[in-house]
Short mmCIF file of C-alpha atoms in Angstrom, two decimals:
data_model
loop_
_atom_site.label_atom_id
_atom_site.label_comp_id
_atom_site.label_asym_id
_atom_site.label_seq_id
_atom_site.Cartn_x
_atom_site.Cartn_y
_atom_site.Cartn_z
CA UNK A 1342 -50.31 65.24 40.68
CA UNK A 1343 -49.69 68.30 42.75
CA UNK A 1344 -45.82 68.67 43.64
CA UNK A 1345 -45.09 68.55 47.40
CA UNK A 1346 -44.36 71.75 49.07
CA UNK A 1347 -40.41 72.41 49.96
CA UNK A 1348 -40.10 71.69 53.55
CA UNK A 1349 -38.64 74.36 55.67
CA UNK A 1350 -35.45 72.89 57.23
CA UNK A 1351 -34.86 75.84 59.99
CA UNK A 1352 -38.24 76.81 61.45
CA UNK A 1353 -38.45 80.01 63.28
CA UNK A 1354 -41.54 80.62 65.65
CA UNK A 1355 -42.23 83.49 67.68
CA UNK A 1356 -44.79 84.18 70.68
CA UNK A 1357 -46.34 87.30 71.85
CA UNK A 1358 -44.39 87.57 75.04
CA UNK A 1359 -40.75 87.41 73.31
CA UNK A 1360 -39.75 83.88 73.17
CA UNK A 1361 -38.53 82.57 69.63
CA UNK A 1362 -38.13 78.91 68.99
CA UNK A 1363 -35.60 77.80 66.37
CA UNK A 1364 -36.15 74.14 65.33
CA UNK A 1365 -33.72 72.15 63.25
CA UNK A 1366 -36.39 70.31 61.19
CA UNK A 1367 -34.68 67.37 59.30
CA UNK A 1368 -35.85 64.37 61.57
CA UNK A 1369 -35.56 61.76 59.05
CA UNK A 1370 -31.79 62.36 59.14
CA UNK A 1371 -31.66 63.16 62.61
CA UNK A 1372 -31.22 66.73 61.92
CA UNK A 1373 -28.07 66.32 60.19
CA UNK A 1374 -26.80 69.56 58.82
CA UNK A 1375 -26.28 70.70 55.16
CA UNK A 1376 -24.77 73.71 53.99
CA UNK A 1377 -27.97 75.43 53.18
CA UNK A 1378 -29.23 74.59 56.68
CA UNK A 1379 -25.96 76.04 58.40
CA UNK A 1380 -26.49 79.32 56.36
CA UNK A 1381 -29.98 79.48 57.47
CA UNK A 1382 -29.38 78.55 60.97
CA UNK A 1383 -27.15 81.52 61.23
CA UNK A 1384 -29.16 84.16 59.53
CA UNK A 1385 -31.98 83.17 61.81
CA UNK A 1386 -29.97 83.99 64.80
CA UNK A 1387 -28.75 87.13 63.47
CA UNK A 1388 -32.61 88.14 62.59
CA UNK A 1389 -33.64 87.20 65.89
CA UNK A 1390 -31.00 89.38 67.49
CA UNK A 1391 -31.98 92.32 65.95
CA UNK A 1392 -35.77 91.81 66.76
CA UNK A 1393 -36.50 94.02 69.46
CA UNK A 1394 -39.81 91.88 70.12
CA UNK A 1395 -37.57 88.83 71.09
CA UNK A 1396 -36.06 88.45 74.34
CA UNK A 1397 -34.81 85.10 74.54
CA UNK A 1398 -34.32 82.35 71.82
CA UNK A 1399 -34.69 78.74 72.24
CA UNK A 1400 -32.93 76.27 69.89
CA UNK A 1401 -34.34 72.50 69.54
CA UNK A 1402 -34.60 69.69 67.24
CA UNK A 1403 -37.69 68.07 65.79
CA UNK A 1404 -37.85 64.21 66.36
CA UNK A 1405 -35.43 61.98 68.08
CA UNK A 1406 -32.28 64.18 67.84
CA UNK A 1407 -31.33 67.67 68.81
CA UNK A 1408 -28.63 67.49 65.89
CA UNK A 1409 -26.50 64.68 64.85
CA UNK A 1410 -23.97 66.89 63.35
CA UNK A 1411 -22.95 67.57 59.67
CA UNK A 1412 -24.45 65.61 56.90
CA UNK A 1413 -20.97 63.86 56.18
CA UNK A 1414 -22.29 63.34 52.45
CA UNK A 1415 -21.89 66.78 52.01
CA UNK A 1416 -18.92 67.43 54.28
CA UNK A 1417 -16.67 68.80 51.80
CA UNK A 1418 -19.21 71.62 51.03
CA UNK A 1419 -19.50 72.48 54.55
CA UNK A 1420 -15.87 72.22 55.52
CA UNK A 1421 -13.69 73.47 52.45
CA UNK A 1422 -12.95 77.09 52.81
CA UNK A 1423 -15.86 77.79 55.01
CA UNK A 1424 -14.11 77.50 58.52
CA UNK A 1425 -13.62 81.36 58.45
CA UNK A 1426 -16.89 82.36 57.04
CA UNK A 1427 -18.27 84.19 60.06
CA UNK A 1428 -21.57 85.64 58.49
CA UNK A 1429 -22.64 81.85 57.73
CA UNK A 1430 -21.42 80.43 60.98
CA UNK A 1431 -24.17 79.84 63.60
CA UNK A 1432 -21.75 79.31 66.32
CA UNK A 1433 -20.20 82.66 66.08
CA UNK A 1434 -23.51 84.24 65.34
CA UNK A 1435 -24.90 82.45 68.57
CA UNK A 1436 -21.94 83.71 70.36
CA UNK A 1437 -22.42 87.25 69.20
CA UNK A 1438 -26.11 87.19 69.76
CA UNK A 1439 -26.91 89.61 72.79
CA UNK A 1440 -30.07 87.63 73.70
CA UNK A 1441 -30.18 84.75 76.06
CA UNK A 1442 -30.24 81.28 74.22
CA UNK A 1443 -31.62 78.25 75.66
CA UNK A 1444 -30.85 74.88 74.22
CA UNK A 1445 -33.58 72.48 74.52
CA UNK A 1446 -31.54 69.10 73.83
CA UNK A 1447 -33.96 66.17 72.92
CA UNK A 1448 -32.02 63.09 71.95
CA UNK A 1449 -28.53 63.14 70.45
CA UNK A 1450 -26.18 66.40 69.94
CA UNK A 1451 -23.39 64.85 68.02
CA UNK A 1452 -20.39 66.57 66.94
CA UNK A 1453 -21.62 70.03 65.44
CA UNK A 1454 -24.84 69.58 67.25
CA UNK A 1455 -22.87 69.11 70.61
CA UNK A 1456 -20.99 72.72 69.63
CA UNK A 1457 -24.22 74.41 68.98
CA UNK A 1458 -25.34 73.17 72.29
CA UNK A 1459 -22.34 74.48 73.74
CA UNK A 1460 -22.91 77.78 72.24
CA UNK A 1461 -26.06 78.16 74.24
CA UNK A 1462 -26.14 80.13 77.24
CA UNK A 1463 -28.63 77.33 79.32
CA UNK A 1464 -29.13 73.84 78.48
CA UNK A 1465 -32.42 71.76 79.20
CA UNK A 1466 -31.85 68.02 78.37
CA UNK A 1467 -34.35 65.22 78.01
CA UNK A 1468 -33.62 61.96 80.29
CA UNK A 1469 -32.55 60.18 77.05
CA UNK A 1470 -30.37 62.94 75.84
CA UNK A 1471 -26.59 62.05 74.75
CA UNK A 1472 -23.72 64.30 74.03
CA UNK A 1473 -21.19 62.75 71.42
CA UNK A 1474 -17.91 64.03 70.29
CA UNK A 1475 -17.19 61.92 66.98
CA UNK A 1476 -14.34 64.50 65.40
CA UNK A 1477 -11.60 61.81 66.29
CA UNK A 1478 -13.91 58.98 64.76
CA UNK A 1479 -14.23 60.49 61.40
CA UNK A 1480 -11.09 62.70 61.10
CA UNK A 1481 -12.66 65.81 61.33
CA UNK A 1482 -10.96 68.80 63.07
CA UNK A 1483 -13.06 70.89 65.27
CA UNK A 1484 -13.73 74.54 64.33
CA UNK A 1485 -16.96 75.18 66.23
CA UNK A 1486 -15.22 75.39 69.69
CA UNK A 1487 -15.79 72.00 71.31
CA UNK A 1488 -12.24 71.43 71.75
CA UNK A 1489 -11.88 74.39 73.87
CA UNK A 1490 -15.37 74.96 75.62
CA UNK A 1491 -15.96 71.61 77.01
CA UNK A 1492 -12.84 71.34 79.08
CA UNK A 1493 -13.67 74.71 80.74
CA UNK A 1494 -17.07 73.22 81.55
CA UNK A 1495 -16.41 69.61 82.58
CA UNK A 1496 -12.86 69.69 83.44
CA UNK A 1497 -9.82 69.03 81.20
CA UNK A 1498 -9.58 65.10 81.75
CA UNK A 1499 -13.20 64.36 81.63
CA UNK A 1500 -13.04 66.28 78.06
CA UNK A 1501 -10.01 64.37 76.95
CA UNK A 1502 -12.04 61.06 77.72
CA UNK A 1503 -15.18 62.20 75.93
CA UNK A 1504 -13.35 63.58 72.97
CA UNK A 1505 -10.37 61.16 72.26
CA UNK A 1506 -12.33 58.06 72.88
CA UNK A 1507 -16.09 59.25 71.45
CA UNK A 1508 -17.88 58.13 74.55
CA UNK A 1509 -21.36 59.36 75.03
CA UNK A 1510 -22.31 61.88 77.88
CA UNK A 1511 -25.66 60.87 79.06
CA UNK A 1512 -28.15 63.41 80.61
CA UNK A 1513 -27.32 62.23 84.36
CA UNK A 1514 -23.72 62.74 83.68
CA UNK A 1515 -24.34 66.01 82.07
CA UNK A 1516 -26.28 67.33 85.00
CA UNK A 1517 -23.85 65.85 87.37
CA UNK A 1518 -20.68 67.53 85.52
CA UNK A 1519 -22.46 70.86 85.29
CA UNK A 1520 -22.85 70.55 81.44
CA UNK A 1521 -26.70 71.09 81.56
CA UNK A 1522 -29.11 73.00 83.84
CA UNK A 1523 -31.88 70.69 84.11
CA UNK A 1524 -32.93 67.48 83.09
CA UNK A 1525 -36.57 66.65 82.52
CA UNK A 1526 -38.63 64.06 81.12
CA UNK A 1527 -38.40 63.65 77.35
CA UNK A 1528 -41.72 65.16 76.35
CA UNK A 1529 -40.96 68.13 78.69
CA UNK A 1530 -37.83 69.55 77.23
CA UNK A 1531 -39.33 72.37 75.18
CA UNK A 1532 -41.80 73.26 77.61
CA UNK A 1533 -39.20 73.43 80.60
CA UNK A 1534 -37.01 75.65 78.23
CA UNK A 1535 -39.86 78.08 77.60
CA UNK A 1536 -40.61 78.37 81.28
CA UNK A 1537 -36.92 79.14 81.99
CA UNK A 1538 -37.28 81.57 79.01
CA UNK A 1539 -40.38 83.33 80.57
CA UNK A 1540 -38.59 83.62 84.05
CA UNK A 1541 -35.92 85.69 81.88
CA UNK A 1542 -38.34 87.68 80.34
CA UNK A 1543 -40.11 88.88 83.53
CA UNK A 1544 -36.88 90.78 84.60
CA UNK A 1545 -35.37 93.99 83.27
CA UNK A 1546 -34.66 93.02 79.44
CA UNK A 1547 -31.90 95.82 79.13
CA UNK A 1548 -30.15 94.49 82.15
CA UNK A 1549 -30.34 90.61 81.03
CA UNK A 1550 -28.43 91.89 77.84
CA UNK A 1551 -25.97 93.55 80.11
CA UNK A 1552 -25.51 90.65 82.65
CA UNK A 1553 -25.15 87.94 79.87
CA UNK A 1554 -22.35 90.10 77.95
CA UNK A 1555 -20.35 90.49 81.23
CA UNK A 1556 -20.71 86.70 82.27
CA UNK A 1557 -19.56 85.62 78.76
CA UNK A 1558 -17.15 88.22 78.15
CA UNK A 1559 -15.93 87.78 81.79
CA UNK A 1560 -15.48 84.00 81.40
CA UNK A 1561 -12.78 84.54 78.93
CA UNK A 1562 -10.68 86.55 81.22
CA UNK A 1563 -8.70 85.30 84.58
CA UNK A 1564 -10.66 86.34 87.54
CA UNK A 1565 -8.90 89.67 88.24
CA UNK A 1566 -9.32 91.02 84.78
CA UNK A 1567 -13.08 89.70 85.08
CA UNK A 1568 -13.79 91.67 87.92
CA UNK A 1569 -12.13 94.85 86.79
CA UNK A 1570 -14.52 94.48 83.58
CA UNK A 1571 -17.49 94.07 85.91
CA UNK A 1572 -16.43 97.29 87.87
CA UNK A 1573 -15.87 99.11 84.74
CA UNK A 1574 -19.08 98.33 83.20
CA UNK A 1575 -21.07 98.83 86.36
CA UNK A 1576 -19.40 102.36 86.67
CA UNK A 1577 -20.12 103.08 83.18
CA UNK A 1578 -23.65 102.19 83.47
CA UNK A 1579 -24.70 103.80 86.67
CA UNK A 1580 -22.46 107.14 85.42
CA UNK A 1581 -24.89 107.05 82.22
CA UNK A 1582 -28.24 106.84 84.30
CA UNK A 1583 -30.22 109.81 84.79
CA UNK A 1584 -32.09 110.89 88.06
CA UNK A 1585 -35.20 109.87 86.24
CA UNK A 1586 -34.10 106.45 85.56
CA UNK A 1587 -32.99 106.00 89.13
CA UNK A 1588 -36.57 106.81 90.05
CA UNK A 1589 -37.84 104.46 87.70
CA UNK A 1590 -35.76 101.82 88.99
CA UNK A 1591 -36.82 102.60 92.64
CA UNK A 1592 -40.46 102.46 91.46
CA UNK A 1593 -40.04 99.17 89.69
CA UNK A 1594 -38.14 97.57 92.48
CA UNK A 1595 -41.14 98.64 94.72
CA UNK A 1596 -43.70 97.31 92.25
CA UNK A 1597 -41.87 93.73 91.91
CA UNK A 1598 -41.58 93.45 95.91
CA UNK A 1599 -45.44 93.68 96.13
CA UNK A 1600 -45.90 90.79 93.60
CA UNK A 1601 -45.94 87.05 94.31
CA UNK A 1602 -42.42 85.33 93.69
CA UNK A 1603 -42.04 83.25 90.47
CA UNK A 1604 -41.91 79.44 90.72
CA UNK A 1605 -38.38 79.80 89.60
#
């Protein structure tokens, strides 16, 4: 009897236009993460960031969940001594990724899965999606940013309730609170994520990277310093442009203005 082929638990698919889809592929375990999966996910993000053919990354999960968190049967292997391992940390690699990352959230995003979702730049959720923080339930200390990012997005009082009680944020609540960008039918999540990705890819790719960077870096500062950061980077960008680049910019703008507008 032929041995079964090993299942790839982190699947990366690239399309010709520049969208790479990363799928967490352990559906029978609701895409819970083992240590090797965590390392593989971090490595996949690093490779895609370095790949000039990739313009946008989409992260999703196969089956009924986006990611149900860390596989608690492997909790010691995941947590003990690995909190500061930045190379193997998928959330840190996502935060360092220059390319826009879109989360296609189908079903549950629980604890570590919630933190991976929060590391995305844009979130698309199915109507049945739920975001749950179970750190307090299982006695796990957050280390991928949930305790700090969630209050900044939905407000500190809501975040306290979510994290201290373990209540689920439904897709409807997530959209109302500004946690997700779009809520769509469950079967349309990946399609919508790709539509947003393609809209991004129609723009100047260099400026997309620069714009993501200034938004994300500025969000860590107070408004005054964030505005100064934008001004500094703008001056650096324009001072570095040649006359030919300004001419190319004008040509590009004139060509774009003659084309029909995007659906988005």
